[in-house]
Short mmCIF file of C-alpha atoms in Angstrom, two decimals:
data_model
loop_
_atom_site.label_atom_id
_atom_site.label_comp_id
_atom_site.label_asym_id
_atom_site.label_seq_id
_atom_site.Cartn_x
_atom_site.Cartn_y
_atom_site.Cartn_z
CA UNK A 1 47.65 83.02 -34.57
CA UNK A 2 44.51 85.15 -35.21
CA UNK A 3 43.10 84.52 -31.72
CA UNK A 4 46.29 85.16 -30.02
CA UNK A 5 46.93 88.56 -31.72
CA UNK A 6 43.34 89.67 -31.00
CA UNK A 7 43.80 88.51 -27.35
CA UNK A 8 46.91 90.75 -26.84
CA UNK A 9 46.20 93.43 -29.26
CA UNK A 10 48.53 95.47 -31.44
CA UNK A 11 49.95 98.94 -30.63
CA UNK A 12 49.10 100.72 -33.88
CA UNK A 13 51.91 103.27 -33.55
CA UNK A 14 54.43 100.59 -32.96
CA UNK A 15 53.20 98.74 -36.06
CA UNK A 16 53.76 101.79 -38.13
CA UNK A 17 57.36 102.32 -36.75
CA UNK A 18 58.45 98.62 -36.68
CA UNK A 19 58.00 96.28 -39.69
CA UNK A 20 58.26 93.40 -37.36
CA UNK A 21 55.23 94.41 -35.33
CA UNK A 22 53.51 95.39 -38.51
CA UNK A 23 53.52 91.56 -39.50
CA UNK A 24 50.88 91.18 -36.84
CA UNK A 25 48.30 93.48 -38.27
CA UNK A 26 46.97 91.11 -41.09
CA UNK A 27 45.95 88.77 -38.13
CA UNK A 28 43.78 91.54 -36.56
CA UNK A 29 40.02 90.80 -36.69
CA UNK A 30 38.52 92.65 -39.70
CA UNK A 31 41.93 93.38 -41.53
CA UNK A 32 43.78 90.85 -43.53
CA UNK A 33 46.93 91.41 -45.60
CA UNK A 34 45.49 93.95 -48.06
CA UNK A 35 43.52 96.10 -45.53
CA UNK A 36 46.53 96.04 -43.16
CA UNK A 37 48.97 97.33 -45.92
CA UNK A 38 46.43 100.06 -46.81
CA UNK A 39 45.96 101.00 -43.24
CA UNK A 40 49.70 101.55 -42.65
CA UNK A 41 50.08 103.36 -46.03
CA UNK A 42 47.40 105.90 -45.05
CA UNK A 43 48.67 106.42 -41.49
CA UNK A 44 52.07 107.22 -43.08
CA UNK A 45 50.39 109.76 -45.34
CA UNK A 46 48.65 111.17 -42.34
CA UNK A 47 51.86 111.91 -40.66
CA UNK A 48 52.99 108.51 -39.35
CA UNK A 49 51.19 108.56 -35.99
CA UNK A 50 47.69 107.91 -34.72
CA UNK A 51 46.39 109.81 -31.70
CA UNK A 52 42.87 108.29 -31.47
CA UNK A 53 41.16 105.22 -32.77
CA UNK A 54 38.52 107.52 -34.40
CA UNK A 55 41.41 108.89 -36.71
CA UNK A 56 41.45 105.53 -38.53
CA UNK A 57 38.10 106.29 -40.11
CA UNK A 58 39.21 109.82 -41.07
CA UNK A 59 39.02 113.17 -39.38
CA UNK A 60 38.27 115.98 -41.75
CA UNK A 61 38.88 118.65 -39.00
CA UNK A 62 42.42 117.36 -38.69
CA UNK A 63 42.83 116.81 -42.43
CA UNK A 64 43.18 113.12 -41.75
CA UNK A 65 42.45 110.62 -44.68
CA UNK A 66 40.37 107.51 -44.05
CA UNK A 67 42.59 104.55 -43.33
CA UNK A 68 39.71 101.93 -43.01
CA UNK A 69 36.00 101.98 -43.70
CA UNK A 70 33.41 102.13 -40.93
CA UNK A 71 32.58 98.33 -41.06
CA UNK A 72 36.24 97.37 -40.93
CA UNK A 73 36.88 99.88 -38.22
CA UNK A 74 33.99 98.51 -36.17
CA UNK A 75 35.64 95.00 -36.30
CA UNK A 76 39.16 95.91 -35.63
CA UNK A 77 38.97 98.94 -33.31
CA UNK A 78 39.20 97.19 -30.08
CA UNK A 79 42.19 95.06 -31.11
CA UNK A 80 44.39 97.93 -32.13
CA UNK A 81 45.31 100.25 -29.29
CA UNK A 82 47.24 103.58 -28.74
CA UNK A 83 49.60 103.74 -25.73
CA UNK A 84 48.34 106.14 -23.18
CA UNK A 85 50.48 108.93 -21.97
CA UNK A 86 48.92 110.86 -19.02
CA UNK A 87 50.93 113.95 -19.89
CA UNK A 88 49.32 114.12 -23.39
CA UNK A 89 45.91 115.62 -22.93
CA UNK A 90 44.86 114.77 -26.51
CA UNK A 91 45.03 111.05 -25.77
CA UNK A 92 41.86 109.05 -24.67
CA UNK A 93 42.75 106.39 -22.04
CA UNK A 94 40.12 104.02 -23.34
CA UNK A 95 42.07 103.79 -26.76
CA UNK A 96 44.59 101.90 -24.76
CA UNK A 97 42.15 99.21 -23.67
CA UNK A 98 40.06 96.25 -25.09
CA UNK A 99 36.90 98.45 -24.76
CA UNK A 100 35.23 99.05 -28.20
CA UNK A 101 34.61 102.71 -28.95
CA UNK A 102 30.90 102.04 -29.10
CA UNK A 103 31.06 101.24 -25.50
CA UNK A 104 33.08 104.30 -24.34
CA UNK A 105 30.06 106.11 -22.95
CA UNK A 106 29.35 103.07 -20.76
CA UNK A 107 32.84 102.98 -19.50
CA UNK A 108 32.75 106.78 -18.60
CA UNK A 109 29.46 106.24 -16.84
CA UNK A 110 31.04 103.40 -14.76
CA UNK A 111 34.06 105.61 -14.03
CA UNK A 112 31.83 108.51 -13.01
CA UNK A 113 29.71 106.25 -10.74
CA UNK A 114 32.76 104.66 -9.11
CA UNK A 115 33.97 108.14 -8.13
CA UNK A 116 30.33 109.11 -7.02
CA UNK A 117 30.20 112.05 -9.45
CA UNK A 118 26.75 113.56 -10.04
CA UNK A 119 25.66 115.10 -13.43
CA UNK A 120 26.78 118.56 -12.35
CA UNK A 121 30.27 117.32 -11.57
CA UNK A 122 30.40 115.32 -14.77
CA UNK A 123 29.41 118.34 -16.88
CA UNK A 124 31.84 120.59 -15.32
CA UNK A 125 34.69 118.06 -15.83
CA UNK A 126 33.83 117.31 -19.38
CA UNK A 127 33.12 120.90 -20.31
CA UNK A 128 36.64 121.90 -19.17
CA UNK A 129 38.67 118.85 -20.38
CA UNK A 130 36.55 117.00 -22.90
CA UNK A 131 34.76 113.51 -22.67
CA UNK A 132 37.99 111.77 -21.87
CA UNK A 133 38.39 113.61 -18.61
CA UNK A 134 36.21 111.33 -16.48
CA UNK A 135 38.28 108.19 -17.04
CA UNK A 136 41.49 110.23 -16.93
CA UNK A 137 40.46 111.62 -13.50
CA UNK A 138 39.69 108.06 -12.27
CA UNK A 139 43.35 106.99 -13.16
CA UNK A 140 44.96 110.22 -12.00
CA UNK A 141 43.35 109.98 -8.65
CA UNK A 142 44.13 106.18 -8.53
CA UNK A 143 40.59 105.22 -7.74
CA UNK A 144 40.38 102.32 -10.27
CA UNK A 145 39.71 99.62 -7.63
CA UNK A 146 36.46 101.46 -6.79
CA UNK A 147 34.92 100.06 -10.02
CA UNK A 148 34.82 96.70 -8.19
CA UNK A 149 32.01 98.10 -5.86
CA UNK A 150 29.69 98.72 -8.89
CA UNK A 151 26.82 96.30 -9.20
CA UNK A 152 27.10 95.27 -12.87
CA UNK A 153 23.83 93.30 -12.78
CA UNK A 154 21.97 96.63 -12.34
CA UNK A 155 23.90 98.20 -15.35
CA UNK A 156 23.12 95.18 -17.52
CA UNK A 157 19.40 95.25 -16.57
CA UNK A 158 19.05 98.96 -17.35
CA UNK A 159 20.91 98.59 -20.67
CA UNK A 160 18.58 95.84 -21.68
CA UNK A 161 15.45 97.60 -20.63
CA UNK A 162 16.42 100.98 -22.27
CA UNK A 163 18.37 99.97 -25.30
CA UNK A 164 17.54 96.19 -25.68
CA UNK A 165 21.32 95.42 -25.52
CA UNK A 166 22.78 92.35 -23.54
CA UNK A 167 26.04 93.77 -22.27
CA UNK A 168 26.81 91.80 -19.11
CA UNK A 169 29.98 90.29 -20.53
CA UNK A 170 30.98 93.65 -21.97
CA UNK A 171 30.59 95.27 -18.50
CA UNK A 172 33.05 92.80 -16.99
CA UNK A 173 35.52 93.64 -19.66
CA UNK A 174 35.14 97.35 -19.11
CA UNK A 175 35.61 96.87 -15.41
CA UNK A 176 38.79 94.91 -15.90
CA UNK A 177 40.19 97.34 -18.53
CA UNK A 178 39.56 100.48 -16.30
CA UNK A 179 41.94 98.76 -13.76
CA UNK A 180 44.55 97.24 -16.00
CA UNK A 181 44.52 97.90 -19.68
CA UNK A 182 45.23 94.92 -21.88
CA UNK A 183 46.15 92.77 -18.95
CA UNK A 184 47.99 89.67 -19.98
CA UNK A 185 45.30 86.95 -20.42
CA UNK A 186 47.49 84.24 -22.03
CA UNK A 187 48.47 81.08 -19.94
CA UNK A 188 51.98 80.95 -18.56
CA UNK A 189 54.49 79.31 -20.89
CA UNK A 190 55.14 75.59 -19.95
CA UNK A 191 57.42 73.03 -21.66
CA UNK A 192 55.72 70.05 -23.11
CA UNK A 193 56.20 66.66 -21.64
CA UNK A 194 57.78 63.83 -23.67
CA UNK A 195 54.45 62.29 -23.98
CA UNK A 196 52.83 65.43 -25.29
CA UNK A 197 55.59 65.94 -27.77
CA UNK A 198 55.19 62.35 -28.89
CA UNK A 199 51.29 62.84 -29.36
CA UNK A 200 51.75 66.21 -31.13
CA UNK A 201 54.13 64.62 -33.71
CA UNK A 202 52.38 61.20 -34.25
CA UNK A 203 48.83 61.60 -33.16
CA UNK A 204 49.24 58.63 -30.87
CA UNK A 205 48.60 58.41 -27.18
CA UNK A 206 49.36 55.84 -24.57
CA UNK A 207 45.87 54.30 -24.97
CA UNK A 208 46.21 54.11 -28.85
#
């Protein structure tokens, strides 16, 4: 159950509004029953809706109380998501993906490189519309597939040289999420055969 919930993620605003969805939160990595209950309680005190993942660790500028501590947030952040609405300029597209907030800068760099933006273009875009503008531009102009042209091995090599971070698998996740956030990764449902049901119930196989 835990692996399945973390694989598909939980829409945090749906969980606040729907007790049925809220039952999934205790299975999110880093939470559990007590922390999940506290999380929902604080979100309701903060107005009943979350706009960014960062809000979960508190935002004094918006008078938002802390729903989880930094360590819990680091564990659960990429498994709770906020549905992206392109008409809402306050939302961050990456908050609707499996990409962890600590890797947002890498994702933005990949999006900028895919669109062949130079540093001047990036500065102009972010100065006017904030850090989320680069990925938003990639989605708005429907250039997502261009991330497939990026050579991830070079990114991974540079990250390891400069920051001593091994991020090759993370880069693959970012590339996939920039194209299709929280894409369905579960296997297709299939009915068990009679033999499989028998083995599941008895532990016996044809050989035994």
